[in-house]
């Protein structure tokens, strides 16, 4: 039975049971996690721990729906919060899941309602998420089945998958947002500028109307552009790629310069970025791209005192306490970035 076949069987099961009450949803997912052809966890060995009481203080208690365990290592693996399959995502559902994750000291959590939502909380309490619709042949669903099985669960691999997919989706949305503000005519004129005069180009476009229209099918991540723009899609590329030699040099220089600011600064390697801290207090996070580096900063944009710093607001990214960022592409950018980071360090 292939991973896609396993995922498709789960989708069929959910589609037949869209209107189950939560008690039936609980039984359904206990059965799915116990199914030897799907995830293979053992009820008998206590690997599917339902409605565990977690005492808080002298009286309060909280009860997660399912905690999946490793019976051999005698440890919890991840926690599952269940809602009816016809209910859409709500922030309250996520917050409830996060409270269980923090109480159980688990980095991985699963919220299941009308879709599956995978979450990790890294050591900085930074949130990463992946949304998986119940669709046939969904590649993210295939990854879910493959990564969360009893004999294949690996916390590091799960974290890397969620972080990688989270960042991929964020970059896709950034590109789509930039496309929505892009003048397709200007891009096409630049394309033809190498072969024709401005007068010829202007005359040709005087009778042509060009638009970028985003068309999204129900299949995950399947977004396409109209034909007139798609033929020039090579002009519109994402920045996420293997870092160049120049980017690697920028990363090395930045690390050296940041560590010079204080002997208390420590560097923490994450799956996709480098985090910098002082005594467990966050300073910044550095993300490498193909031709530049982005530094996410733990400071509000309006609090930056450096003039013409080039910093910008990133609160819409939902990056926890990271409020602003700056792009670094050359030595001049490094100097501006170091001045901002020094301001943050001086506050501590």
mmCIF file of C-alpha atoms in Angstrom:
data_model
loop_
_atom_site.group_PDB
_atom_site.id
_atom_site.type_symbol
_atom_site.label_atom_id
_atom_site.label_comp_id
_atom_site.label_asym_id
_atom_site.label_seq_id
_atom_site.Cartn_x
_atom_site.Cartn_y
_atom_site.Cartn_z
ATOM 1 C CA UNK A 1 0.000 0.000 0.000
ATOM 2 C CA UNK A 2 1.666 3.237 -1.138
ATOM 3 C CA UNK A 3 1.742 6.403 0.954
ATOM 4 C CA UNK A 4 -0.631 8.067 -1.517
ATOM 5 C CA UNK A 5 -3.045 5.113 -1.192
ATOM 6 C CA UNK A 6 -2.922 5.441 2.594
ATOM 7 C CA UNK A 7 -3.632 9.172 2.427
ATOM 8 C CA UNK A 8 -6.471 8.700 -0.093
ATOM 9 C CA UNK A 9 -8.108 6.117 2.179
ATOM 10 C CA UNK A 10 -8.026 8.672 5.024
ATOM 11 C CA UNK A 11 -9.589 11.295 2.718
ATOM 12 C CA UNK A 12 -12.377 8.882 1.741
ATOM 13 C CA UNK A 13 -12.991 8.104 5.405
ATOM 14 C CA UNK A 14 -13.212 11.781 6.358
ATOM 15 C CA UNK A 15 -15.484 12.649 3.426
ATOM 16 C CA UNK A 16 -17.898 9.919 4.530
ATOM 17 C CA UNK A 17 -17.886 11.303 8.085
ATOM 18 C CA UNK A 18 -17.987 15.092 7.651
ATOM 19 C CA UNK A 19 -20.822 15.582 10.139
ATOM 20 C CA UNK A 20 -19.753 13.328 12.997
ATOM 21 C CA UNK A 21 -19.962 14.741 16.514
ATOM 22 C CA UNK A 22 -16.672 15.145 18.391
ATOM 23 C CA UNK A 23 -17.111 11.897 20.346
ATOM 24 C CA UNK A 24 -17.375 9.962 17.061
ATOM 25 C CA UNK A 25 -14.500 11.992 15.577
ATOM 26 C CA UNK A 26 -12.408 10.904 18.558
ATOM 27 C CA UNK A 27 -13.167 7.224 17.949
ATOM 28 C CA UNK A 28 -12.541 7.608 14.220
ATOM 29 C CA UNK A 29 -9.051 9.091 14.650
ATOM 30 C CA UNK A 30 -8.113 6.659 17.399
ATOM 31 C CA UNK A 31 -8.904 3.952 14.850
ATOM 32 C CA UNK A 32 -6.924 5.698 12.091
ATOM 33 C CA UNK A 33 -3.836 6.044 14.281
ATOM 34 C CA UNK A 34 -4.214 2.385 15.369
ATOM 35 C CA UNK A 35 -4.722 1.033 11.829
ATOM 36 C CA UNK A 36 -1.687 -1.126 11.037
ATOM 37 C CA UNK A 37 -1.939 -0.185 7.347
ATOM 38 C CA UNK A 38 -1.898 3.553 8.111
ATOM 39 C CA UNK A 39 0.012 4.712 11.211
ATOM 40 C CA UNK A 40 0.285 1.508 13.249
ATOM 41 C CA UNK A 41 0.263 2.791 16.839
ATOM 42 C CA UNK A 42 -0.816 0.295 19.510
ATOM 43 C CA UNK A 43 -3.731 0.935 21.842
ATOM 44 C CA UNK A 44 -2.696 -2.084 23.938
ATOM 45 C CA UNK A 45 0.799 -0.655 24.489
ATOM 46 C CA UNK A 46 -0.621 2.742 25.464
ATOM 47 C CA UNK A 47 0.698 4.502 22.371
ATOM 48 C CA UNK A 48 -2.665 6.211 21.778
ATOM 49 C CA UNK A 49 -3.280 8.053 25.047
ATOM 50 C CA UNK A 50 -6.782 9.579 24.976
ATOM 51 C CA UNK A 51 -8.127 12.246 27.367
ATOM 52 C CA UNK A 52 -5.049 12.400 29.577
ATOM 53 C CA UNK A 53 -5.544 14.450 32.739
ATOM 54 C CA UNK A 54 -2.873 17.126 33.156
ATOM 55 C CA UNK A 55 -2.990 18.745 36.571
ATOM 56 C CA UNK A 56 -2.365 22.494 36.769
ATOM 57 C CA UNK A 57 -2.004 23.755 40.298
ATOM 58 C CA UNK A 58 -4.217 22.185 42.944
ATOM 59 C CA UNK A 59 -7.545 22.067 41.104
ATOM 60 C CA UNK A 60 -7.377 22.944 37.404
ATOM 61 C CA UNK A 61 -6.840 20.268 34.814
ATOM 62 C CA UNK A 62 -6.629 20.104 31.045
ATOM 63 C CA UNK A 63 -7.443 17.129 28.830
ATOM 64 C CA UNK A 64 -5.875 16.755 25.373
ATOM 65 C CA UNK A 65 -7.829 14.575 22.945
ATOM 66 C CA UNK A 66 -4.941 12.305 21.943
ATOM 67 C CA UNK A 67 -1.284 12.088 22.907
ATOM 68 C CA UNK A 68 0.697 9.736 20.658
ATOM 69 C CA UNK A 69 3.503 7.972 22.522
ATOM 70 C CA UNK A 70 6.597 5.847 21.939
ATOM 71 C CA UNK A 71 6.025 2.858 24.238
ATOM 72 C CA UNK A 72 9.582 1.572 23.883
ATOM 73 C CA UNK A 73 11.260 4.863 24.804
ATOM 74 C CA UNK A 74 8.375 5.685 27.181
ATOM 75 C CA UNK A 75 7.976 9.237 25.892
ATOM 76 C CA UNK A 76 5.349 11.436 24.241
ATOM 77 C CA UNK A 77 5.780 12.137 20.512
ATOM 78 C CA UNK A 78 3.037 14.600 19.554
ATOM 79 C CA UNK A 79 -0.383 15.810 20.687
ATOM 80 C CA UNK A 80 -3.584 15.853 18.602
ATOM 81 C CA UNK A 81 -6.506 18.279 19.025
ATOM 82 C CA UNK A 82 -9.729 17.133 17.330
ATOM 83 C CA UNK A 83 -12.745 19.105 16.135
ATOM 84 C CA UNK A 84 -15.687 18.175 13.934
ATOM 85 C CA UNK A 85 -14.676 17.721 10.312
ATOM 86 C CA UNK A 86 -17.182 20.336 9.113
ATOM 87 C CA UNK A 87 -15.714 23.096 11.320
ATOM 88 C CA UNK A 88 -13.324 25.634 9.836
ATOM 89 C CA UNK A 89 -10.085 26.702 11.516
ATOM 90 C CA UNK A 90 -10.310 29.076 14.481
ATOM 91 C CA UNK A 91 -7.456 30.682 16.368
ATOM 92 C CA UNK A 92 -8.916 29.349 19.610
ATOM 93 C CA UNK A 93 -8.419 25.767 18.393
ATOM 94 C CA UNK A 94 -4.740 26.485 17.692
ATOM 95 C CA UNK A 95 -4.246 28.206 21.040
ATOM 96 C CA UNK A 96 -5.765 25.211 22.813
ATOM 97 C CA UNK A 97 -3.360 22.894 20.995
ATOM 98 C CA UNK A 98 -0.408 25.153 21.845
ATOM 99 C CA UNK A 99 -1.328 25.106 25.534
ATOM 100 C CA UNK A 100 -1.142 21.290 25.485
ATOM 101 C CA UNK A 101 2.169 21.371 23.596
ATOM 102 C CA UNK A 102 3.707 23.712 26.156
ATOM 103 C CA UNK A 103 2.366 21.757 29.141
ATOM 104 C CA UNK A 104 3.666 18.473 27.697
ATOM 105 C CA UNK A 105 6.873 20.130 26.449
ATOM 106 C CA UNK A 106 6.242 18.873 22.911
ATOM 107 C CA UNK A 107 7.450 20.678 19.786
ATOM 108 C CA UNK A 108 4.989 18.947 17.431
ATOM 109 C CA UNK A 109 1.204 19.265 17.445
ATOM 110 C CA UNK A 110 -1.653 18.314 15.093
ATOM 111 C CA UNK A 111 -4.991 20.133 14.810
ATOM 112 C CA UNK A 112 -7.702 18.316 12.838
ATOM 113 C CA UNK A 113 -10.950 20.015 11.801
ATOM 114 C CA UNK A 114 -12.040 20.552 8.165
ATOM 115 C CA UNK A 115 -8.328 20.295 7.324
ATOM 116 C CA UNK A 116 -5.212 19.041 9.054
ATOM 117 C CA UNK A 117 -2.910 21.683 10.542
ATOM 118 C CA UNK A 118 0.595 20.641 11.550
ATOM 119 C CA UNK A 119 2.483 22.876 13.967
ATOM 120 C CA UNK A 120 5.897 23.102 15.502
ATOM 121 C CA UNK A 121 7.104 25.463 18.201
ATOM 122 C CA UNK A 122 10.878 25.785 18.027
ATOM 123 C CA UNK A 123 13.181 26.645 20.919
ATOM 124 C CA UNK A 124 12.446 30.348 20.388
ATOM 125 C CA UNK A 125 8.697 29.621 20.713
ATOM 126 C CA UNK A 126 8.551 30.507 17.010
ATOM 127 C CA UNK A 127 5.501 29.041 15.283
ATOM 128 C CA UNK A 128 5.620 27.192 11.953
ATOM 129 C CA UNK A 129 2.529 25.675 10.347
ATOM 130 C CA UNK A 130 1.449 23.510 7.408
ATOM 131 C CA UNK A 131 -2.164 23.324 6.210
ATOM 132 C CA UNK A 132 -3.244 20.029 4.599
ATOM 133 C CA UNK A 133 -6.681 19.928 2.907
ATOM 134 C CA UNK A 134 -8.442 16.557 2.683
ATOM 135 C CA UNK A 135 -7.909 16.177 -1.089
ATOM 136 C CA UNK A 136 -7.094 13.055 -3.064
ATOM 137 C CA UNK A 137 -3.426 12.691 -4.055
ATOM 138 C CA UNK A 138 -2.401 15.685 -1.933
ATOM 139 C CA UNK A 139 1.432 15.486 -1.724
ATOM 140 C CA UNK A 140 1.356 17.133 1.704
ATOM 141 C CA UNK A 141 -1.064 14.435 2.902
ATOM 142 C CA UNK A 142 1.306 11.776 1.607
ATOM 143 C CA UNK A 143 4.122 13.411 3.617
ATOM 144 C CA UNK A 144 1.893 13.488 6.720
ATOM 145 C CA UNK A 145 1.234 9.743 6.534
ATOM 146 C CA UNK A 146 4.880 8.992 5.833
ATOM 147 C CA UNK A 147 6.349 11.157 8.601
ATOM 148 C CA UNK A 148 3.856 10.440 11.401
ATOM 149 C CA UNK A 149 3.833 6.629 11.261
ATOM 150 C CA UNK A 150 4.908 4.557 14.249
ATOM 151 C CA UNK A 151 8.019 3.199 12.540
ATOM 152 C CA UNK A 152 8.960 6.413 10.768
ATOM 153 C CA UNK A 153 8.258 9.272 13.187
ATOM 154 C CA UNK A 154 11.339 11.433 13.628
ATOM 155 C CA UNK A 155 10.890 14.774 15.363
ATOM 156 C CA UNK A 156 13.765 16.428 13.497
ATOM 157 C CA UNK A 157 12.467 15.313 10.081
ATOM 158 C CA UNK A 158 8.950 16.465 10.975
ATOM 159 C CA UNK A 159 10.256 19.859 12.098
ATOM 160 C CA UNK A 160 12.312 20.254 8.926
ATOM 161 C CA UNK A 161 9.317 19.327 6.748
ATOM 162 C CA UNK A 162 6.995 21.786 8.501
ATOM 163 C CA UNK A 163 9.548 24.610 8.473
ATOM 164 C CA UNK A 164 10.444 23.983 4.829
ATOM 165 C CA UNK A 165 6.806 23.848 3.695
ATOM 166 C CA UNK A 166 5.861 26.843 5.860
ATOM 167 C CA UNK A 167 8.590 28.943 4.264
ATOM 168 C CA UNK A 168 7.769 27.699 0.763
ATOM 169 C CA UNK A 169 4.128 28.723 1.183
ATOM 170 C CA UNK A 170 5.145 32.099 2.613
ATOM 171 C CA UNK A 171 7.379 32.794 -0.355
ATOM 172 C CA UNK A 172 4.625 31.747 -2.777
ATOM 173 C CA UNK A 173 2.246 34.213 -1.115
ATOM 174 C CA UNK A 174 4.890 36.961 -1.247
ATOM 175 C CA UNK A 175 5.397 36.339 -4.959
ATOM 176 C CA UNK A 176 1.643 36.308 -5.618
ATOM 177 C CA UNK A 177 1.269 39.524 -3.649
ATOM 178 C CA UNK A 178 4.043 41.185 -5.642
ATOM 179 C CA UNK A 179 2.504 39.909 -8.887
ATOM 180 C CA UNK A 180 -0.811 41.499 -7.968
ATOM 181 C CA UNK A 181 0.950 44.892 -7.847
ATOM 182 C CA UNK A 182 3.178 44.246 -10.831
ATOM 183 C CA UNK A 183 2.727 46.051 -14.137
ATOM 184 C CA UNK A 184 2.793 43.231 -16.666
ATOM 185 C CA UNK A 185 3.123 45.787 -19.456
ATOM 186 C CA UNK A 186 6.364 47.157 -17.975
ATOM 187 C CA UNK A 187 7.818 43.655 -17.671
ATOM 188 C CA UNK A 188 6.941 42.829 -21.278
ATOM 189 C CA UNK A 189 8.311 46.134 -22.535
ATOM 190 C CA UNK A 190 11.624 45.382 -20.813
ATOM 191 C CA UNK A 191 11.610 41.955 -22.439
ATOM 192 C CA UNK A 192 11.192 43.410 -25.949
ATOM 193 C CA UNK A 193 13.553 46.354 -25.364
ATOM 194 C CA UNK A 194 16.582 44.345 -26.484
ATOM 195 C CA UNK A 195 15.086 43.688 -29.919
ATOM 196 C CA UNK A 196 12.908 46.679 -30.790
ATOM 197 C CA UNK A 197 12.899 50.473 -30.489
ATOM 198 C CA UNK A 198 10.792 52.225 -27.861
ATOM 199 C CA UNK A 199 8.564 53.681 -30.565
ATOM 200 C CA UNK A 200 7.863 50.218 -32.032
ATOM 201 C CA UNK A 201 7.118 48.794 -28.595
ATOM 202 C CA UNK A 202 4.821 51.673 -27.613
ATOM 203 C CA UNK A 203 2.899 51.377 -30.897
ATOM 204 C CA UNK A 204 2.427 47.620 -30.406
ATOM 205 C CA UNK A 205 1.172 47.998 -26.835
ATOM 206 C CA UNK A 206 -1.160 50.875 -27.689
ATOM 207 C CA UNK A 207 -3.723 48.335 -28.888
ATOM 208 C CA UNK A 208 -2.995 45.563 -26.398
ATOM 209 C CA UNK A 209 -4.366 45.120 -22.873
ATOM 210 C CA UNK A 210 -2.281 42.901 -20.589
ATOM 211 C CA UNK A 211 -3.290 41.702 -17.131
ATOM 212 C CA UNK A 212 -2.001 39.222 -14.547
ATOM 213 C CA UNK A 213 -4.840 36.940 -13.427
ATOM 214 C CA UNK A 214 -4.270 34.380 -10.680
ATOM 215 C CA UNK A 215 -6.222 31.184 -11.276
ATOM 216 C CA UNK A 216 -6.119 28.622 -8.464
ATOM 217 C CA UNK A 217 -7.515 25.114 -8.847
ATOM 218 C CA UNK A 218 -8.560 22.939 -5.923
ATOM 219 C CA UNK A 219 -5.256 21.086 -6.088
ATOM 220 C CA UNK A 220 -2.740 22.237 -3.523
ATOM 221 C CA UNK A 221 -0.314 24.870 -4.735
ATOM 222 C CA UNK A 222 -1.577 24.816 -8.337
ATOM 223 C CA UNK A 223 -1.566 28.480 -9.325
ATOM 224 C CA UNK A 224 -1.037 29.615 -12.905
ATOM 225 C CA UNK A 225 -0.807 32.891 -14.797
ATOM 226 C CA UNK A 226 -2.581 33.957 -17.972
ATOM 227 C CA UNK A 227 -0.812 32.826 -21.181
ATOM 228 C CA UNK A 228 0.429 36.312 -22.132
ATOM 229 C CA UNK A 229 2.418 36.551 -18.920
ATOM 230 C CA UNK A 230 3.224 32.897 -18.540
ATOM 231 C CA UNK A 231 5.380 32.869 -21.681
ATOM 232 C CA UNK A 232 7.657 35.373 -19.926
ATOM 233 C CA UNK A 233 7.533 33.667 -16.551
ATOM 234 C CA UNK A 234 11.324 33.286 -16.582
ATOM 235 C CA UNK A 235 11.440 37.003 -15.783
ATOM 236 C CA UNK A 236 9.570 36.433 -12.524
ATOM 237 C CA UNK A 237 11.562 34.233 -10.184
ATOM 238 C CA UNK A 238 11.607 33.596 -6.458
ATOM 239 C CA UNK A 239 14.611 34.508 -4.320
ATOM 240 C CA UNK A 240 14.761 31.267 -2.335
ATOM 241 C CA UNK A 241 17.557 29.135 -3.772
ATOM 242 C CA UNK A 242 20.953 27.762 -2.821
ATOM 243 C CA UNK A 243 22.916 30.654 -1.259
ATOM 244 C CA UNK A 244 25.641 32.042 -3.522
ATOM 245 C CA UNK A 245 29.274 32.392 -2.483
ATOM 246 C CA UNK A 246 28.579 36.081 -1.817
ATOM 247 C CA UNK A 247 25.633 35.230 0.451
ATOM 248 C CA UNK A 248 27.787 32.752 2.370
ATOM 249 C CA UNK A 249 30.411 35.474 2.807
ATOM 250 C CA UNK A 250 27.740 37.870 4.102
ATOM 251 C CA UNK A 251 26.562 35.232 6.612
ATOM 252 C CA UNK A 252 30.126 34.687 7.880
ATOM 253 C CA UNK A 253 30.793 38.411 8.184
ATOM 254 C CA UNK A 254 27.500 39.037 9.955
ATOM 255 C CA UNK A 255 28.109 36.260 12.466
ATOM 256 C CA UNK A 256 31.547 37.661 13.270
ATOM 257 C CA UNK A 257 30.301 41.254 13.571
ATOM 258 C CA UNK A 258 27.286 40.343 15.709
ATOM 259 C CA UNK A 259 29.373 38.260 18.134
ATOM 260 C CA UNK A 260 31.766 41.221 18.515
ATOM 261 C CA UNK A 261 28.901 43.255 20.019
ATOM 262 C CA UNK A 262 28.875 41.207 23.232
ATOM 263 C CA UNK A 263 30.603 38.141 24.629
ATOM 264 C CA UNK A 264 27.188 37.029 25.934
ATOM 265 C CA UNK A 265 25.764 36.532 22.431
ATOM 266 C CA UNK A 266 25.180 32.912 21.425
ATOM 267 C CA UNK A 267 24.373 31.476 18.003
ATOM 268 C CA UNK A 268 21.676 28.800 17.537
ATOM 269 C CA UNK A 269 21.489 26.873 14.247
ATOM 270 C CA UNK A 270 17.889 26.185 13.163
ATOM 271 C CA UNK A 271 16.752 24.173 10.144
ATOM 272 C CA UNK A 272 16.436 27.212 7.858
ATOM 273 C CA UNK A 273 17.982 30.142 9.729
ATOM 274 C CA UNK A 274 20.464 31.244 12.403
ATOM 275 C CA UNK A 275 19.109 32.616 15.684
ATOM 276 C CA UNK A 276 21.109 34.989 17.911
ATOM 277 C CA UNK A 277 20.421 35.376 21.643
ATOM 278 C CA UNK A 278 21.683 36.850 24.873
ATOM 279 C CA UNK A 279 20.898 34.782 27.978
ATOM 280 C CA UNK A 280 17.946 33.140 26.196
ATOM 281 C CA UNK A 281 16.611 36.536 25.058
ATOM 282 C CA UNK A 282 16.193 36.813 21.290
ATOM 283 C CA UNK A 283 18.092 39.397 19.265
ATOM 284 C CA UNK A 284 17.615 38.503 15.610
ATOM 285 C CA UNK A 285 17.242 35.669 13.093
ATOM 286 C CA UNK A 286 19.233 35.548 9.836
ATOM 287 C CA UNK A 287 17.748 33.886 6.743
ATOM 288 C CA UNK A 288 19.998 33.212 3.689
ATOM 289 C CA UNK A 289 18.592 33.690 0.179
ATOM 290 C CA UNK A 290 20.233 33.231 -3.204
ATOM 291 C CA UNK A 291 21.683 36.760 -3.538
ATOM 292 C CA UNK A 292 21.063 38.436 -0.192
ATOM 293 C CA UNK A 293 20.440 37.835 3.509
ATOM 294 C CA UNK A 294 17.348 38.898 5.438
ATOM 295 C CA UNK A 295 17.688 39.713 9.137
ATOM 296 C CA UNK A 296 14.481 39.524 11.157
ATOM 297 C CA UNK A 297 14.707 41.790 14.210
ATOM 298 C CA UNK A 298 13.162 41.731 17.669
ATOM 299 C CA UNK A 299 12.333 45.436 17.620
ATOM 300 C CA UNK A 300 9.376 47.495 16.423
ATOM 301 C CA UNK A 301 10.040 49.474 13.261
ATOM 302 C CA UNK A 302 9.155 52.791 14.925
ATOM 303 C CA UNK A 303 11.675 52.127 17.726
ATOM 304 C CA UNK A 304 14.666 51.931 15.363
ATOM 305 C CA UNK A 305 16.680 55.117 15.851
ATOM 306 C CA UNK A 306 19.033 54.618 12.879
ATOM 307 C CA UNK A 307 18.169 57.038 10.084
ATOM 308 C CA UNK A 308 17.554 55.592 6.589
ATOM 309 C CA UNK A 309 18.182 52.100 7.894
ATOM 310 C CA UNK A 310 16.211 50.392 5.132
ATOM 311 C CA UNK A 311 14.305 48.311 7.708
ATOM 312 C CA UNK A 312 10.684 47.367 7.074
ATOM 313 C CA UNK A 313 7.728 46.009 9.019
ATOM 314 C CA UNK A 314 7.064 42.233 9.052
ATOM 315 C CA UNK A 315 4.314 41.987 11.662
ATOM 316 C CA UNK A 316 1.964 40.618 8.985
ATOM 317 C CA UNK A 317 4.132 37.497 8.722
ATOM 318 C CA UNK A 318 3.057 36.302 12.197
ATOM 319 C CA UNK A 319 6.682 35.717 13.160
ATOM 320 C CA UNK A 320 6.148 35.777 16.912
ATOM 321 C CA UNK A 321 8.011 38.692 18.502
ATOM 322 C CA UNK A 322 9.994 39.536 15.370
ATOM 323 C CA UNK A 323 8.597 42.892 14.266
ATOM 324 C CA UNK A 324 10.927 44.266 11.572
ATOM 325 C CA UNK A 325 13.566 43.149 9.097
ATOM 326 C CA UNK A 326 16.379 44.412 6.887
ATOM 327 C CA UNK A 327 17.883 42.996 3.710
ATOM 328 C CA UNK A 328 21.668 42.751 3.492
ATOM 329 C CA UNK A 329 23.265 42.499 0.053
ATOM 330 C CA UNK A 330 26.568 44.346 0.519
ATOM 331 C CA UNK A 331 28.996 45.734 3.104
ATOM 332 C CA UNK A 332 27.041 48.991 3.396
ATOM 333 C CA UNK A 333 23.921 47.067 4.363
ATOM 334 C CA UNK A 334 25.951 45.173 6.976
ATOM 335 C CA UNK A 335 26.899 48.430 8.718
ATOM 336 C CA UNK A 336 23.241 49.516 8.937
ATOM 337 C CA UNK A 337 22.171 46.106 10.205
ATOM 338 C CA UNK A 338 24.883 46.022 12.882
ATOM 339 C CA UNK A 339 23.811 49.453 14.170
ATOM 340 C CA UNK A 340 20.219 48.208 14.592
ATOM 341 C CA UNK A 341 21.324 44.971 16.242
ATOM 342 C CA UNK A 342 23.588 46.966 18.564
ATOM 343 C CA UNK A 343 20.544 49.003 19.583
ATOM 344 C CA UNK A 344 18.719 45.788 20.489
ATOM 345 C CA UNK A 345 21.738 44.437 22.418
ATOM 346 C CA UNK A 346 22.104 47.701 24.369
ATOM 347 C CA UNK A 347 18.536 47.316 25.603
ATOM 348 C CA UNK A 348 19.419 44.040 27.373
#
